[in-house]
Amino acid sequence: MAEIVTARAPLRISLAGGGTDIPSYSARHGGLVIACAIDRYVGVTVHPREFRGRLRTAADSCETVAEAARHPDPMLRACLTRAGLLRDRQVTVFGDVPSGSGLGGSAALAVSVLHAASHPHAHAPDADALAETASRIEIEDLGRAVGKQDHYMAAHGGVRLLRFAPSGQVETERLDLDPGVRAELEERLLLFYTGISRDAGDILSEQNRRTLQGNGDALERLHAIRRIADDMADCLRKGDLDSVGPLVEEHWRLKSRLGTRVSSPWLQGLHDRALAAGAAGGKLLGSGGGGFLLLVCAPDRRQAVRRAMTGAGLVELRFRFTEHGSRAVALPL
């Protein structure tokens, strides 16, 4: 029976350790990342069609997979090719945030396409297998200098500690936070969109090159970021949320100098404006260079920080954590 399949995968925010999952570092030293899946998503709807050629909606958002080899978006083209959706299908992509915004949208797209492609089979896809295949799309097929944290978070969901072994193996550990700690952590985290979309692979290529060359400054910064992830895990397990902001702030101090495009005077000015309004720490998510600014605020400073950020023209993205990774549902035609 023909089916329409819709799949979606969550976006994520990373609290600590970002950058240590990139193979140029993790393959030598091992990486560690603390990340949280949020209830904002990227997804796809895949349905069969009988007519050949190319269809578009009025919004120009709908493409047939029959033309995957000529699709203008290399990421989607690579996802469709890996998924084997090469004939007689139409695909619509939807998302809650702009592409290139630092929340792991490319990984969520890849995981969604792969999940949709596997859904009609008898067994639900294994989350690790989804994440590994999705990561190969970006790292191998597209040659992008990215790590695997986004793919594992999109497939698994939850608040997780991710360990990246030099062998390439990824171990995921769910951090079962006390419900009160979890709720307060959500309340302390604010997201604001800077309005800048960028290609994470382009920005991370400089860090990747410096790491491969054994640049001492880059390696020392990544070692320190790795240690911050250990400290962040300890704080969360103990419910010590007052230490989260300073750790995020220290992470940004280290990360902002990993490459010349990670920050800019304007972006640093936004960060400093938030701290002046009372934020305990902040950092650009993903590769930096734009996208979303994550801020950590004590409850009594949240409104002041919101006013400062909206006054600077930034748009807030409200969110909650989600325990669910990618999901798919099929409807018979």
mmCIF file of C-alpha atoms in Angstrom:
data_model
loop_
_atom_site.group_PDB
_atom_site.id
_atom_site.type_symbol
_atom_site.label_atom_id
_atom_site.label_comp_id
_atom_site.label_asym_id
_atom_site.label_seq_id
_atom_site.Cartn_x
_atom_site.Cartn_y
_atom_site.Cartn_z
ATOM 1 C CA MET A 1 0.000 0.000 0.000
ATOM 2 C CA ALA A 2 1.304 3.449 -0.917
ATOM 3 C CA GLU A 3 1.987 5.743 2.024
ATOM 4 C CA ILE A 4 2.801 9.330 2.814
ATOM 5 C CA VAL A 5 5.578 9.408 5.428
ATOM 6 C CA THR A 6 6.374 12.412 7.596
ATOM 7 C CA ALA A 7 9.486 12.379 9.779
ATOM 8 C CA ARG A 8 10.982 15.042 12.008
ATOM 9 C CA ALA A 9 14.063 15.329 14.190
ATOM 10 C CA PRO A 10 14.787 17.793 16.998
ATOM 11 C CA LEU A 11 17.276 20.627 16.928
ATOM 12 C CA ARG A 12 19.759 20.958 19.762
ATOM 13 C CA ILE A 13 21.659 23.391 21.938
ATOM 14 C CA SER A 14 25.159 22.473 23.134
ATOM 15 C CA LEU A 15 26.186 23.543 26.618
ATOM 16 C CA ALA A 16 29.846 22.508 26.510
ATOM 17 C CA GLY A 17 32.444 20.618 24.510
ATOM 18 C CA GLY A 18 31.442 21.728 21.024
ATOM 19 C CA GLY A 19 34.343 21.417 18.617
ATOM 20 C CA THR A 20 35.924 18.442 20.389
ATOM 21 C CA ASP A 21 33.688 16.096 18.351
ATOM 22 C CA ILE A 22 35.327 17.133 15.060
ATOM 23 C CA PRO A 23 37.449 14.180 13.841
ATOM 24 C CA SER A 24 40.615 16.288 13.501
ATOM 25 C CA TYR A 25 40.538 16.535 17.321
ATOM 26 C CA SER A 26 38.509 13.540 18.527
ATOM 27 C CA ALA A 27 40.472 11.019 16.447
ATOM 28 C CA ARG A 28 43.599 11.939 18.413
ATOM 29 C CA HIS A 29 42.371 13.032 21.828
ATOM 30 C CA GLY A 30 38.744 11.935 22.185
ATOM 31 C CA GLY A 31 35.896 14.405 22.499
ATOM 32 C CA LEU A 32 33.121 15.128 24.982
ATOM 33 C CA VAL A 33 29.966 17.198 24.426
ATOM 34 C CA ILE A 34 27.005 18.080 26.655
ATOM 35 C CA ALA A 35 23.914 18.877 24.573
ATOM 36 C CA CYS A 36 20.141 19.180 24.909
ATOM 37 C CA ALA A 37 17.524 18.380 22.267
ATOM 38 C CA ILE A 38 14.782 21.018 22.076
ATOM 39 C CA ASP A 39 11.193 21.023 20.865
ATOM 40 C CA ARG A 40 12.046 22.759 17.600
ATOM 41 C CA TYR A 41 12.388 20.595 14.528
ATOM 42 C CA VAL A 42 13.414 19.995 10.946
ATOM 43 C CA GLY A 43 11.456 17.405 9.031
ATOM 44 C CA VAL A 44 10.326 16.049 5.698
ATOM 45 C CA THR A 45 7.215 14.638 4.110
ATOM 46 C CA VAL A 46 7.782 12.003 1.431
ATOM 47 C CA HIS A 47 4.964 10.817 -0.772
ATOM 48 C CA PRO A 48 4.700 8.943 -4.057
ATOM 49 C CA ARG A 49 3.661 10.570 -7.309
ATOM 50 C CA GLU A 50 2.709 9.206 -10.663
ATOM 51 C CA PHE A 51 3.763 12.060 -12.930
ATOM 52 C CA ARG A 52 7.345 12.598 -14.012
ATOM 53 C CA GLY A 53 9.179 15.881 -13.889
ATOM 54 C CA ARG A 54 9.377 18.700 -11.420
ATOM 55 C CA LEU A 55 6.628 20.078 -9.201
ATOM 56 C CA ARG A 56 6.757 23.242 -7.143
ATOM 57 C CA THR A 57 4.377 24.837 -4.708
ATOM 58 C CA ALA A 58 3.653 28.542 -4.849
ATOM 59 C CA ALA A 59 6.266 28.980 -2.125
ATOM 60 C CA ASP A 60 8.814 27.027 -4.189
ATOM 61 C CA SER A 61 9.367 24.577 -1.338
ATOM 62 C CA CYS A 62 8.471 21.244 -2.898
ATOM 63 C CA GLU A 63 10.777 19.179 -5.093
ATOM 64 C CA THR A 64 10.515 15.728 -6.653
ATOM 65 C CA VAL A 65 13.093 13.192 -5.662
ATOM 66 C CA ALA A 66 13.122 11.989 -9.257
ATOM 67 C CA GLU A 67 15.430 14.957 -9.871
ATOM 68 C CA ALA A 68 17.591 14.408 -6.784
ATOM 69 C CA ALA A 69 20.768 14.250 -8.869
ATOM 70 C CA ARG A 70 20.133 17.804 -10.070
ATOM 71 C CA HIS A 71 18.703 19.256 -6.857
ATOM 72 C CA PRO A 72 20.303 22.673 -6.206
ATOM 73 C CA ASP A 73 20.801 22.045 -2.468
ATOM 74 C CA PRO A 74 23.824 19.722 -2.108
ATOM 75 C CA MET A 75 22.848 18.708 1.437
ATOM 76 C CA LEU A 76 19.358 17.599 0.469
ATOM 77 C CA ARG A 77 20.646 15.976 -2.717
ATOM 78 C CA ALA A 78 23.170 13.945 -0.707
ATOM 79 C CA CYS A 79 20.506 12.948 1.849
ATOM 80 C CA LEU A 80 18.109 11.774 -0.844
ATOM 81 C CA THR A 81 20.840 9.819 -2.586
ATOM 82 C CA ARG A 82 21.954 8.068 0.623
ATOM 83 C CA ALA A 83 18.312 7.292 1.478
ATOM 84 C CA GLY A 84 17.741 5.686 -1.904
ATOM 85 C CA LEU A 85 14.749 7.904 -2.662
ATOM 86 C CA LEU A 86 15.667 8.314 -6.296
ATOM 87 C CA ARG A 87 12.454 7.674 -8.186
ATOM 88 C CA ASP A 88 8.773 8.526 -8.105
ATOM 89 C CA ARG A 89 8.773 10.458 -4.861
ATOM 90 C CA GLN A 90 8.027 14.032 -3.911
ATOM 91 C CA VAL A 91 9.653 15.593 -0.845
ATOM 92 C CA THR A 92 8.674 18.647 1.169
ATOM 93 C CA VAL A 93 11.114 20.014 3.748
ATOM 94 C CA PHE A 94 9.959 22.035 6.764
ATOM 95 C CA GLY A 95 11.794 23.586 9.690
ATOM 96 C CA ASP A 96 11.312 25.843 12.691
ATOM 97 C CA VAL A 97 14.463 27.937 12.157
ATOM 98 C CA PRO A 98 16.451 29.257 9.192
ATOM 99 C CA SER A 99 19.192 27.052 7.803
ATOM 100 C CA GLY A 100 22.725 27.800 8.949
ATOM 101 C CA SER A 101 21.620 28.990 12.385
ATOM 102 C CA GLY A 102 23.784 26.789 14.617
ATOM 103 C CA LEU A 103 21.109 24.492 16.039
ATOM 104 C CA GLY A 104 22.055 21.374 14.072
ATOM 105 C CA GLY A 105 19.513 21.777 11.298
ATOM 106 C CA SER A 106 21.554 20.009 8.606
ATOM 107 C CA ALA A 107 21.904 16.947 10.815
ATOM 108 C CA ALA A 108 18.203 16.993 11.694
ATOM 109 C CA LEU A 109 17.379 17.129 7.975
ATOM 110 C CA ALA A 110 19.643 14.160 7.225
ATOM 111 C CA VAL A 111 18.228 12.099 10.089
ATOM 112 C CA SER A 112 14.653 12.943 9.038
ATOM 113 C CA VAL A 113 15.202 11.893 5.418
ATOM 114 C CA LEU A 114 16.838 8.625 6.463
ATOM 115 C CA HIS A 115 14.093 7.913 9.009
ATOM 116 C CA ALA A 116 11.365 8.594 6.443
ATOM 117 C CA ALA A 117 13.076 6.281 3.961
ATOM 118 C CA SER A 118 13.298 3.434 6.467
ATOM 119 C CA HIS A 119 9.852 3.862 8.040
ATOM 120 C CA PRO A 120 7.884 1.406 5.875
ATOM 121 C CA HIS A 121 10.186 -1.443 6.912
ATOM 122 C CA ALA A 122 9.189 -3.881 9.606
ATOM 123 C CA HIS A 123 11.565 -2.622 12.304
ATOM 124 C CA ALA A 124 12.063 0.900 13.607
ATOM 125 C CA PRO A 125 15.487 2.266 12.635
ATOM 126 C CA ASP A 126 18.222 2.097 15.243
ATOM 127 C CA ALA A 127 19.064 5.602 16.512
ATOM 128 C CA ASP A 128 22.818 5.001 16.414
ATOM 129 C CA ALA A 129 22.602 3.688 12.849
ATOM 130 C CA LEU A 130 20.579 6.728 11.790
ATOM 131 C CA ALA A 131 23.098 9.066 13.392
ATOM 132 C CA GLU A 132 26.119 7.326 11.860
ATOM 133 C CA THR A 133 24.681 7.303 8.350
ATOM 134 C CA ALA A 134 23.589 10.930 8.676
ATOM 135 C CA SER A 135 27.066 11.934 9.835
ATOM 136 C CA ARG A 136 28.646 10.155 6.861
ATOM 137 C CA ILE A 137 26.497 12.241 4.537
ATOM 138 C CA GLU A 138 28.090 15.439 5.828
ATOM 139 C CA ILE A 139 31.604 14.234 6.597
ATOM 140 C CA GLU A 140 32.202 11.769 3.746
ATOM 141 C CA ASP A 141 29.764 12.601 0.948
ATOM 142 C CA LEU A 142 30.023 16.379 1.283
ATOM 143 C CA GLY A 143 33.503 16.602 2.807
ATOM 144 C CA ARG A 144 32.442 19.034 5.525
ATOM 145 C CA ALA A 145 34.654 19.672 8.572
ATOM 146 C CA VAL A 146 31.953 18.864 11.126
ATOM 147 C CA GLY A 147 31.540 16.481 14.035
ATOM 148 C CA LYS A 148 28.836 13.989 14.915
ATOM 149 C CA GLN A 149 27.141 15.566 17.939
ATOM 150 C CA ASP A 150 24.246 17.053 15.941
ATOM 151 C CA HIS A 151 23.394 13.764 14.241
ATOM 152 C CA TYR A 152 23.348 11.819 17.504
ATOM 153 C CA MET A 153 21.218 14.435 19.235
ATOM 154 C CA ALA A 154 18.753 14.509 16.327
ATOM 155 C CA ALA A 155 18.438 10.730 16.399
ATOM 156 C CA HIS A 156 18.345 10.254 20.197
ATOM 157 C CA GLY A 157 16.931 13.423 21.772
ATOM 158 C CA GLY A 158 17.173 14.101 25.494
ATOM 159 C CA VAL A 159 19.832 15.836 27.580
ATOM 160 C CA ARG A 160 22.971 13.874 26.811
ATOM 161 C CA LEU A 161 26.646 13.445 27.379
ATOM 162 C CA LEU A 162 28.281 12.312 24.131
ATOM 163 C CA ARG A 163 31.729 10.695 24.160
ATOM 164 C CA PHE A 164 33.681 10.568 20.895
ATOM 165 C CA ALA A 165 36.405 7.926 20.957
ATOM 166 C CA PRO A 166 39.541 8.109 18.782
ATOM 167 C CA SER A 167 38.246 4.959 17.059
ATOM 168 C CA GLY A 168 35.249 6.916 15.795
ATOM 169 C CA GLN A 169 32.812 5.180 18.125
ATOM 170 C CA VAL A 170 30.252 7.422 19.835
ATOM 171 C CA GLU A 171 28.861 6.635 23.277
ATOM 172 C CA THR A 172 25.691 8.405 24.370
ATOM 173 C CA GLU A 173 24.660 8.799 27.995
ATOM 174 C CA ARG A 174 21.328 10.268 28.984
ATOM 175 C CA LEU A 175 21.683 12.681 31.899
ATOM 176 C CA ASP A 176 18.665 11.901 34.065
ATOM 177 C CA LEU A 177 18.359 15.244 35.802
ATOM 178 C CA ASP A 178 16.145 15.783 38.790
ATOM 179 C CA PRO A 179 12.854 17.191 37.434
ATOM 180 C CA GLY A 180 13.296 20.410 39.390
ATOM 181 C CA VAL A 181 16.851 20.871 38.118
ATOM 182 C CA ARG A 182 15.747 20.188 34.559
ATOM 183 C CA ALA A 183 12.902 22.706 34.785
ATOM 184 C CA GLU A 184 15.134 25.403 36.259
ATOM 185 C CA LEU A 185 17.830 24.785 33.637
ATOM 186 C CA GLU A 186 15.232 25.325 30.923
ATOM 187 C CA GLU A 187 14.208 28.574 32.577
ATOM 188 C CA ARG A 188 17.776 29.834 32.748
ATOM 189 C CA LEU A 189 18.520 29.296 29.042
ATOM 190 C CA LEU A 190 17.493 31.906 26.467
ATOM 191 C CA LEU A 191 17.987 31.778 22.681
ATOM 192 C CA PHE A 192 18.179 34.799 20.380
ATOM 193 C CA TYR A 193 18.663 34.796 16.613
ATOM 194 C CA THR A 194 21.335 37.167 15.374
ATOM 195 C CA GLY A 195 19.865 37.246 11.868
ATOM 196 C CA ILE A 196 23.060 35.851 10.324
ATOM 197 C CA SER A 197 22.982 32.541 8.456
ATOM 198 C CA ARG A 198 26.328 30.903 7.751
ATOM 199 C CA ASP A 199 27.847 27.605 6.601
ATOM 200 C CA ALA A 200 29.238 25.740 9.592
ATOM 201 C CA GLY A 201 31.599 23.692 7.447
ATOM 202 C CA ASP A 202 33.202 26.822 6.029
ATOM 203 C CA ILE A 203 33.788 28.354 9.461
ATOM 204 C CA LEU A 204 35.007 25.114 11.043
ATOM 205 C CA SER A 205 37.452 24.438 8.196
ATOM 206 C CA GLU A 206 39.914 26.905 9.732
ATOM 207 C CA GLN A 207 39.755 25.213 13.144
ATOM 208 C CA ASN A 208 40.046 21.855 11.405
ATOM 209 C CA ARG A 209 43.142 22.934 9.486
ATOM 210 C CA ARG A 210 44.863 24.405 12.556
ATOM 211 C CA THR A 211 44.130 21.268 14.581
ATOM 212 C CA LEU A 212 45.507 18.959 11.898
ATOM 213 C CA GLN A 213 48.619 21.104 11.693
ATOM 214 C CA GLY A 214 49.135 20.718 15.442
ATOM 215 C CA ASN A 215 48.713 24.413 16.185
ATOM 216 C CA GLY A 216 49.513 24.766 19.880
ATOM 217 C CA ASP A 217 47.005 27.500 20.658
ATOM 218 C CA ALA A 218 44.121 25.685 18.951
ATOM 219 C CA LEU A 219 44.920 22.415 20.697
ATOM 220 C CA GLU A 220 45.203 24.028 24.136
ATOM 221 C CA ARG A 221 41.854 25.733 23.642
ATOM 222 C CA LEU A 222 40.187 22.484 22.579
ATOM 223 C CA HIS A 223 41.734 20.622 25.531
ATOM 224 C CA ALA A 224 40.288 23.292 27.849
ATOM 225 C CA ILE A 225 36.878 23.079 26.155
ATOM 226 C CA ARG A 226 36.968 19.308 26.684
ATOM 227 C CA ARG A 227 37.636 19.851 30.401
ATOM 228 C CA ILE A 228 34.721 22.302 30.602
ATOM 229 C CA ALA A 229 32.416 19.559 29.318
ATOM 230 C CA ASP A 230 33.525 17.340 32.217
ATOM 231 C CA ASP A 231 32.855 20.188 34.662
ATOM 232 C CA MET A 232 29.454 20.877 33.084
ATOM 233 C CA ALA A 233 28.417 17.235 33.481
ATOM 234 C CA ASP A 234 29.399 17.320 37.156
ATOM 235 C CA CYS A 235 27.449 20.536 37.763
ATOM 236 C CA LEU A 236 24.308 19.190 36.121
ATOM 237 C CA ARG A 237 24.438 15.926 38.029
ATOM 238 C CA LYS A 238 24.812 17.835 41.312
ATOM 239 C CA GLY A 239 22.151 20.393 40.396
ATOM 240 C CA ASP A 240 24.678 23.236 40.673
ATOM 241 C CA LEU A 241 23.038 25.507 38.100
ATOM 242 C CA ASP A 242 24.794 28.646 39.313
ATOM 243 C CA SER A 243 27.992 27.280 37.743
ATOM 244 C CA VAL A 244 26.435 26.720 34.301
ATOM 245 C CA GLY A 245 26.632 30.362 33.216
ATOM 246 C CA PRO A 246 30.325 30.856 34.091
ATOM 247 C CA LEU A 247 31.209 27.589 32.335
ATOM 248 C CA VAL A 248 29.353 28.664 29.176
ATOM 249 C CA GLU A 249 31.145 32.003 29.384
ATOM 250 C CA GLU A 250 34.543 30.339 29.681
ATOM 251 C CA HIS A 251 33.675 28.101 26.735
ATOM 252 C CA TRP A 252 32.963 31.193 24.629
ATOM 253 C CA ARG A 253 36.208 32.867 25.685
ATOM 254 C CA LEU A 254 38.090 29.849 24.368
ATOM 255 C CA LYS A 255 35.943 29.171 21.317
ATOM 256 C CA SER A 256 35.795 32.747 20.032
ATOM 257 C CA ARG A 257 39.509 32.626 19.191
ATOM 258 C CA LEU A 258 39.545 29.226 17.495
ATOM 259 C CA GLY A 259 39.106 30.907 14.112
ATOM 260 C CA THR A 260 38.937 34.350 12.573
ATOM 261 C CA ARG A 261 35.266 33.948 11.578
ATOM 262 C CA VAL A 262 33.886 32.537 14.828
ATOM 263 C CA SER A 263 33.050 36.012 16.141
ATOM 264 C CA SER A 264 33.104 39.661 15.028
ATOM 265 C CA PRO A 265 33.002 43.024 16.805
ATOM 266 C CA TRP A 266 29.236 43.217 16.272
ATOM 267 C CA LEU A 267 28.592 39.689 17.546
ATOM 268 C CA GLN A 268 30.868 40.205 20.535
ATOM 269 C CA GLY A 269 29.015 43.429 21.221
ATOM 270 C CA LEU A 270 25.726 41.523 21.427
ATOM 271 C CA HIS A 271 27.308 39.072 23.837
ATOM 272 C CA ASP A 272 28.671 41.893 26.000
ATOM 273 C CA ARG A 273 25.317 43.690 25.949
ATOM 274 C CA ALA A 274 23.663 40.553 27.340
ATOM 275 C CA LEU A 275 26.215 40.268 30.144
ATOM 276 C CA ALA A 276 25.791 43.933 31.011
ATOM 277 C CA ALA A 277 22.038 43.286 31.362
ATOM 278 C CA GLY A 278 22.673 40.467 33.805
ATOM 279 C CA ALA A 279 23.368 37.270 31.848
ATOM 280 C CA ALA A 280 25.793 34.956 33.636
ATOM 281 C CA GLY A 281 27.269 33.663 30.381
ATOM 282 C CA GLY A 282 26.659 33.328 26.683
ATOM 283 C CA LYS A 283 28.007 31.854 23.469
ATOM 284 C CA LEU A 284 27.134 31.509 19.813
ATOM 285 C CA LEU A 285 25.930 28.005 19.046
ATOM 286 C CA GLY A 286 27.340 25.674 16.434
ATOM 287 C CA SER A 287 30.381 26.963 14.611
ATOM 288 C CA GLY A 288 29.743 30.594 15.594
ATOM 289 C CA GLY A 289 29.865 33.370 13.028
ATOM 290 C CA GLY A 290 26.177 34.158 13.541
ATOM 291 C CA GLY A 291 23.141 31.965 14.080
ATOM 292 C CA PHE A 292 21.734 31.736 17.608
ATOM 293 C CA LEU A 293 23.155 33.273 20.756
ATOM 294 C CA LEU A 294 22.627 31.107 23.842
ATOM 295 C CA LEU A 295 22.427 33.033 27.129
ATOM 296 C CA VAL A 296 22.331 31.752 30.701
ATOM 297 C CA CYS A 297 20.425 33.948 33.160
ATOM 298 C CA ALA A 298 19.348 33.761 36.761
ATOM 299 C CA PRO A 299 15.548 33.884 36.994
ATOM 300 C CA ASP A 300 15.498 37.462 38.291
ATOM 301 C CA ARG A 301 17.593 38.726 35.329
ATOM 302 C CA ARG A 302 15.699 37.079 32.466
ATOM 303 C CA GLN A 303 13.391 39.989 31.656
ATOM 304 C CA ALA A 304 16.195 42.539 31.704
ATOM 305 C CA VAL A 305 18.243 40.376 29.346
ATOM 306 C CA ARG A 306 15.237 39.889 27.076
ATOM 307 C CA ARG A 307 14.732 43.647 26.867
ATOM 308 C CA ALA A 308 18.393 44.194 26.056
ATOM 309 C CA MET A 309 18.395 41.621 23.263
ATOM 310 C CA THR A 310 15.093 42.590 21.687
ATOM 311 C CA GLY A 311 16.202 46.212 21.953
ATOM 312 C CA ALA A 312 19.200 45.257 19.806
ATOM 313 C CA GLY A 313 16.854 43.837 17.186
ATOM 314 C CA LEU A 314 17.252 40.144 18.008
ATOM 315 C CA VAL A 315 14.345 37.682 17.934
ATOM 316 C CA GLU A 316 13.890 35.212 20.779
ATOM 317 C CA LEU A 317 13.185 31.536 20.137
ATOM 318 C CA ARG A 318 11.212 30.005 23.007
ATOM 319 C CA PHE A 319 11.808 26.286 23.607
ATOM 320 C CA ARG A 320 11.651 23.358 25.971
ATOM 321 C CA PHE A 321 13.814 20.250 26.149
ATOM 322 C CA THR A 322 12.497 17.107 24.505
ATOM 323 C CA GLU A 323 13.290 13.515 25.372
ATOM 324 C CA HIS A 324 12.349 12.282 21.913
ATOM 325 C CA GLY A 325 14.689 11.868 18.985
ATOM 326 C CA SER A 326 13.542 11.500 15.398
ATOM 327 C CA ARG A 327 10.033 10.231 14.820
ATOM 328 C CA ALA A 328 8.085 9.194 11.748
ATOM 329 C CA VAL A 329 4.442 8.526 10.955
ATOM 330 C CA ALA A 330 2.884 7.026 7.838
ATOM 331 C CA LEU A 331 -0.586 7.628 6.400
ATOM 332 C CA PRO A 332 -2.029 5.333 3.743
ATOM 333 C CA LEU A 333 -3.093 6.894 0.452
#
